[in-house]
């Protein structure tokens, strides 16, 4: 099993930047595909970004493409989400998610594809 702990959320003005981190426990981090999701008040949790086990491929929701960058450091058991040009619509609780991807490293955008979740970190963008 893997445990995930997010950090880096906060309050930022529109146009600003934040960098979220997700630290994972356990020695097998490199066998997990990782993703970020977010959930705004009254809305369903939605896919934001995905990264494969080795970090060679990344995918993004259309709403964040060109503004957000997902990356990972397997030596530090950490995945990051760099968020630039933030908008008020980006306000949400951001969750890190992991799924074991030994045999299927392809993009998954639904919440039911992920076995492990962090507790979430709040991101608030003021206008």
PDB file of C-alpha atoms in Angstrom:
ATOM      1  CA  UNK A   1       0.000   0.000   0.000  1.00  0.00           C
ATOM      2  CA  UNK A   2       0.989   3.613  -0.387  1.00  0.00           C
ATOM      3  CA  UNK A   3       0.080   6.635   1.696  1.00  0.00           C
ATOM      4  CA  UNK A   4      -0.114  10.067   0.096  1.00  0.00           C
ATOM      5  CA  UNK A   5       0.284  13.470   1.743  1.00  0.00           C
ATOM      6  CA  UNK A   6      -0.323  16.676  -0.214  1.00  0.00           C
ATOM      7  CA  UNK A   7       1.085  20.091   0.602  1.00  0.00           C
ATOM      8  CA  UNK A   8       1.541  23.484  -0.985  1.00  0.00           C
ATOM      9  CA  UNK A   9      -1.997  24.764  -1.216  1.00  0.00           C
ATOM     10  CA  UNK A  10      -3.007  28.265  -0.196  1.00  0.00           C
ATOM     11  CA  UNK A  11      -4.535  31.573  -1.202  1.00  0.00           C
ATOM     12  CA  UNK A  12      -3.234  33.291  -4.324  1.00  0.00           C
ATOM     13  CA  UNK A  13      -4.401  36.106  -6.564  1.00  0.00           C
ATOM     14  CA  UNK A  14      -5.536  35.461 -10.103  1.00  0.00           C
ATOM     15  CA  UNK A  15      -2.540  35.195 -12.400  1.00  0.00           C
ATOM     16  CA  UNK A  16      -0.348  33.851  -9.643  1.00  0.00           C
ATOM     17  CA  UNK A  17       1.354  30.500  -9.199  1.00  0.00           C
ATOM     18  CA  UNK A  18       1.447  27.647  -6.716  1.00  0.00           C
ATOM     19  CA  UNK A  19       3.333  24.376  -6.562  1.00  0.00           C
ATOM     20  CA  UNK A  20       1.647  21.401  -4.980  1.00  0.00           C
ATOM     21  CA  UNK A  21       3.600  18.415  -3.714  1.00  0.00           C
ATOM     22  CA  UNK A  22       2.450  14.900  -2.927  1.00  0.00           C
ATOM     23  CA  UNK A  23       4.772  12.743  -0.856  1.00  0.00           C
ATOM     24  CA  UNK A  24       4.264   8.993  -1.022  1.00  0.00           C
ATOM     25  CA  UNK A  25       5.314   6.367   1.472  1.00  0.00           C
ATOM     26  CA  UNK A  26       6.735   2.973   0.588  1.00  0.00           C
ATOM     27  CA  UNK A  27       9.575   1.645  -1.560  1.00  0.00           C
ATOM     28  CA  UNK A  28       7.595   0.964  -4.729  1.00  0.00           C
ATOM     29  CA  UNK A  29       6.614   4.472  -5.758  1.00  0.00           C
ATOM     30  CA  UNK A  30       7.984   3.979  -9.264  1.00  0.00           C
ATOM     31  CA  UNK A  31       5.434   1.249  -9.932  1.00  0.00           C
ATOM     32  CA  UNK A  32       2.523   3.680  -9.505  1.00  0.00           C
ATOM     33  CA  UNK A  33       0.994   5.953 -12.083  1.00  0.00           C
ATOM     34  CA  UNK A  34       0.065   9.222 -10.408  1.00  0.00           C
ATOM     35  CA  UNK A  35      -2.607  11.833 -10.959  1.00  0.00           C
ATOM     36  CA  UNK A  36      -4.047  15.038  -9.593  1.00  0.00           C
ATOM     37  CA  UNK A  37      -7.773  15.612  -9.262  1.00  0.00           C
ATOM     38  CA  UNK A  38      -9.699  18.545  -7.859  1.00  0.00           C
ATOM     39  CA  UNK A  39     -13.099  19.136  -6.349  1.00  0.00           C
ATOM     40  CA  UNK A  40     -14.819  22.487  -6.125  1.00  0.00           C
ATOM     41  CA  UNK A  41     -17.740  23.080  -3.722  1.00  0.00           C
ATOM     42  CA  UNK A  42     -20.920  21.464  -5.024  1.00  0.00           C
ATOM     43  CA  UNK A  43     -19.135  19.780  -7.917  1.00  0.00           C
ATOM     44  CA  UNK A  44     -17.846  16.319  -8.631  1.00  0.00           C
ATOM     45  CA  UNK A  45     -14.185  15.476  -8.349  1.00  0.00           C
ATOM     46  CA  UNK A  46     -12.529  16.012 -11.726  1.00  0.00           C
ATOM     47  CA  UNK A  47      -9.340  14.925 -13.414  1.00  0.00           C
ATOM     48  CA  UNK A  48      -6.546  17.485 -13.687  1.00  0.00           C
ATOM     49  CA  UNK A  49      -3.315  15.753 -14.718  1.00  0.00           C
ATOM     50  CA  UNK A  50      -1.678  12.328 -15.025  1.00  0.00           C
ATOM     51  CA  UNK A  51       1.887  11.077 -15.191  1.00  0.00           C
ATOM     52  CA  UNK A  52       3.163   7.623 -16.042  1.00  0.00           C
ATOM     53  CA  UNK A  53       5.425   5.552 -13.797  1.00  0.00           C
ATOM     54  CA  UNK A  54       8.699   6.864 -15.161  1.00  0.00           C
ATOM     55  CA  UNK A  55       7.389  10.321 -15.957  1.00  0.00           C
ATOM     56  CA  UNK A  56       7.894   9.976 -19.697  1.00  0.00           C
ATOM     57  CA  UNK A  57       4.303  10.813 -20.512  1.00  0.00           C
ATOM     58  CA  UNK A  58       1.946  13.433 -19.070  1.00  0.00           C
ATOM     59  CA  UNK A  59      -1.671  14.281 -19.858  1.00  0.00           C
ATOM     60  CA  UNK A  60      -3.888  17.160 -18.819  1.00  0.00           C
ATOM     61  CA  UNK A  61      -7.484  18.231 -18.685  1.00  0.00           C
ATOM     62  CA  UNK A  62      -8.260  20.792 -21.370  1.00  0.00           C
ATOM     63  CA  UNK A  63      -9.056  23.381 -18.700  1.00  0.00           C
ATOM     64  CA  UNK A  64      -5.480  23.388 -17.368  1.00  0.00           C
ATOM     65  CA  UNK A  65      -3.454  22.525 -20.461  1.00  0.00           C
ATOM     66  CA  UNK A  66      -0.657  25.028 -20.997  1.00  0.00           C
ATOM     67  CA  UNK A  67      -0.921  26.382 -17.434  1.00  0.00           C
ATOM     68  CA  UNK A  68      -0.284  23.355 -15.201  1.00  0.00           C
ATOM     69  CA  UNK A  69       2.657  20.939 -15.255  1.00  0.00           C
ATOM     70  CA  UNK A  70       2.786  17.580 -13.521  1.00  0.00           C
ATOM     71  CA  UNK A  71       6.153  16.013 -12.728  1.00  0.00           C
ATOM     72  CA  UNK A  72       7.621  13.402 -10.426  1.00  0.00           C
ATOM     73  CA  UNK A  73      10.877  12.569  -8.706  1.00  0.00           C
ATOM     74  CA  UNK A  74      11.030   8.836  -8.063  1.00  0.00           C
ATOM     75  CA  UNK A  75      14.146   9.246  -5.928  1.00  0.00           C
ATOM     76  CA  UNK A  76      12.112  11.405  -3.536  1.00  0.00           C
ATOM     77  CA  UNK A  77       8.805   9.517  -3.832  1.00  0.00           C
ATOM     78  CA  UNK A  78       7.126  12.779  -4.749  1.00  0.00           C
ATOM     79  CA  UNK A  79       4.836  14.068  -7.476  1.00  0.00           C
ATOM     80  CA  UNK A  80       4.357  17.772  -8.143  1.00  0.00           C
ATOM     81  CA  UNK A  81       1.791  20.022  -9.759  1.00  0.00           C
ATOM     82  CA  UNK A  82       3.105  23.394 -10.884  1.00  0.00           C
ATOM     83  CA  UNK A  83       0.163  25.725 -11.411  1.00  0.00           C
ATOM     84  CA  UNK A  84       0.692  28.980 -13.292  1.00  0.00           C
ATOM     85  CA  UNK A  85      -1.690  31.692 -14.509  1.00  0.00           C
ATOM     86  CA  UNK A  86      -4.207  30.645 -11.906  1.00  0.00           C
ATOM     87  CA  UNK A  87      -7.839  31.609 -12.320  1.00  0.00           C
ATOM     88  CA  UNK A  88     -10.699  31.834  -9.806  1.00  0.00           C
ATOM     89  CA  UNK A  89     -12.203  28.763 -11.504  1.00  0.00           C
ATOM     90  CA  UNK A  90      -9.166  26.787 -10.315  1.00  0.00           C
ATOM     91  CA  UNK A  91     -10.356  27.165  -6.719  1.00  0.00           C
ATOM     92  CA  UNK A  92     -10.849  23.677  -5.299  1.00  0.00           C
ATOM     93  CA  UNK A  93      -9.474  21.035  -3.005  1.00  0.00           C
ATOM     94  CA  UNK A  94      -6.695  19.282  -4.914  1.00  0.00           C
ATOM     95  CA  UNK A  95      -6.129  15.572  -4.402  1.00  0.00           C
ATOM     96  CA  UNK A  96      -3.200  13.382  -5.276  1.00  0.00           C
ATOM     97  CA  UNK A  97      -4.057   9.848  -6.432  1.00  0.00           C
ATOM     98  CA  UNK A  98      -2.092   6.688  -7.175  1.00  0.00           C
ATOM     99  CA  UNK A  99      -2.751   3.402  -8.883  1.00  0.00           C
ATOM    100  CA  UNK A 100      -0.541   0.390  -9.300  1.00  0.00           C
ATOM    101  CA  UNK A 101       0.497   0.386 -12.960  1.00  0.00           C
ATOM    102  CA  UNK A 102       2.775  -2.594 -13.478  1.00  0.00           C
ATOM    103  CA  UNK A 103       0.785  -3.898 -16.451  1.00  0.00           C
ATOM    104  CA  UNK A 104      -1.290  -0.898 -17.522  1.00  0.00           C
ATOM    105  CA  UNK A 105       0.497   2.431 -17.566  1.00  0.00           C
ATOM    106  CA  UNK A 106      -2.070   4.200 -19.752  1.00  0.00           C
ATOM    107  CA  UNK A 107      -3.987   7.361 -18.949  1.00  0.00           C
ATOM    108  CA  UNK A 108      -6.918   6.986 -16.553  1.00  0.00           C
ATOM    109  CA  UNK A 109      -9.157   9.994 -15.881  1.00  0.00           C
ATOM    110  CA  UNK A 110     -11.868   8.536 -13.666  1.00  0.00           C
ATOM    111  CA  UNK A 111     -11.688   8.438  -9.878  1.00  0.00           C
ATOM    112  CA  UNK A 112     -12.574   4.746  -9.703  1.00  0.00           C
ATOM    113  CA  UNK A 113      -9.314   3.847 -11.464  1.00  0.00           C
ATOM    114  CA  UNK A 114      -7.251   4.988  -8.467  1.00  0.00           C
ATOM    115  CA  UNK A 115      -6.784   2.968  -5.314  1.00  0.00           C
ATOM    116  CA  UNK A 116      -5.009   5.497  -3.112  1.00  0.00           C
ATOM    117  CA  UNK A 117      -5.822   9.101  -2.286  1.00  0.00           C
ATOM    118  CA  UNK A 118      -4.347  11.868  -0.226  1.00  0.00           C
ATOM    119  CA  UNK A 119      -6.334  14.021   2.180  1.00  0.00           C
ATOM    120  CA  UNK A 120      -6.396  17.006  -0.173  1.00  0.00           C
ATOM    121  CA  UNK A 121      -5.019  20.528  -0.069  1.00  0.00           C
ATOM    122  CA  UNK A 122      -7.092  23.678  -0.534  1.00  0.00           C
ATOM    123  CA  UNK A 123      -6.268  26.060  -3.361  1.00  0.00           C
ATOM    124  CA  UNK A 124      -8.122  29.371  -3.396  1.00  0.00           C
ATOM    125  CA  UNK A 125      -7.660  31.873  -6.221  1.00  0.00           C
ATOM    126  CA  UNK A 126      -9.015  35.363  -5.601  1.00  0.00           C
ATOM    127  CA  UNK A 127     -10.095  37.666  -8.410  1.00  0.00           C
TER     128      UNK A 127
END
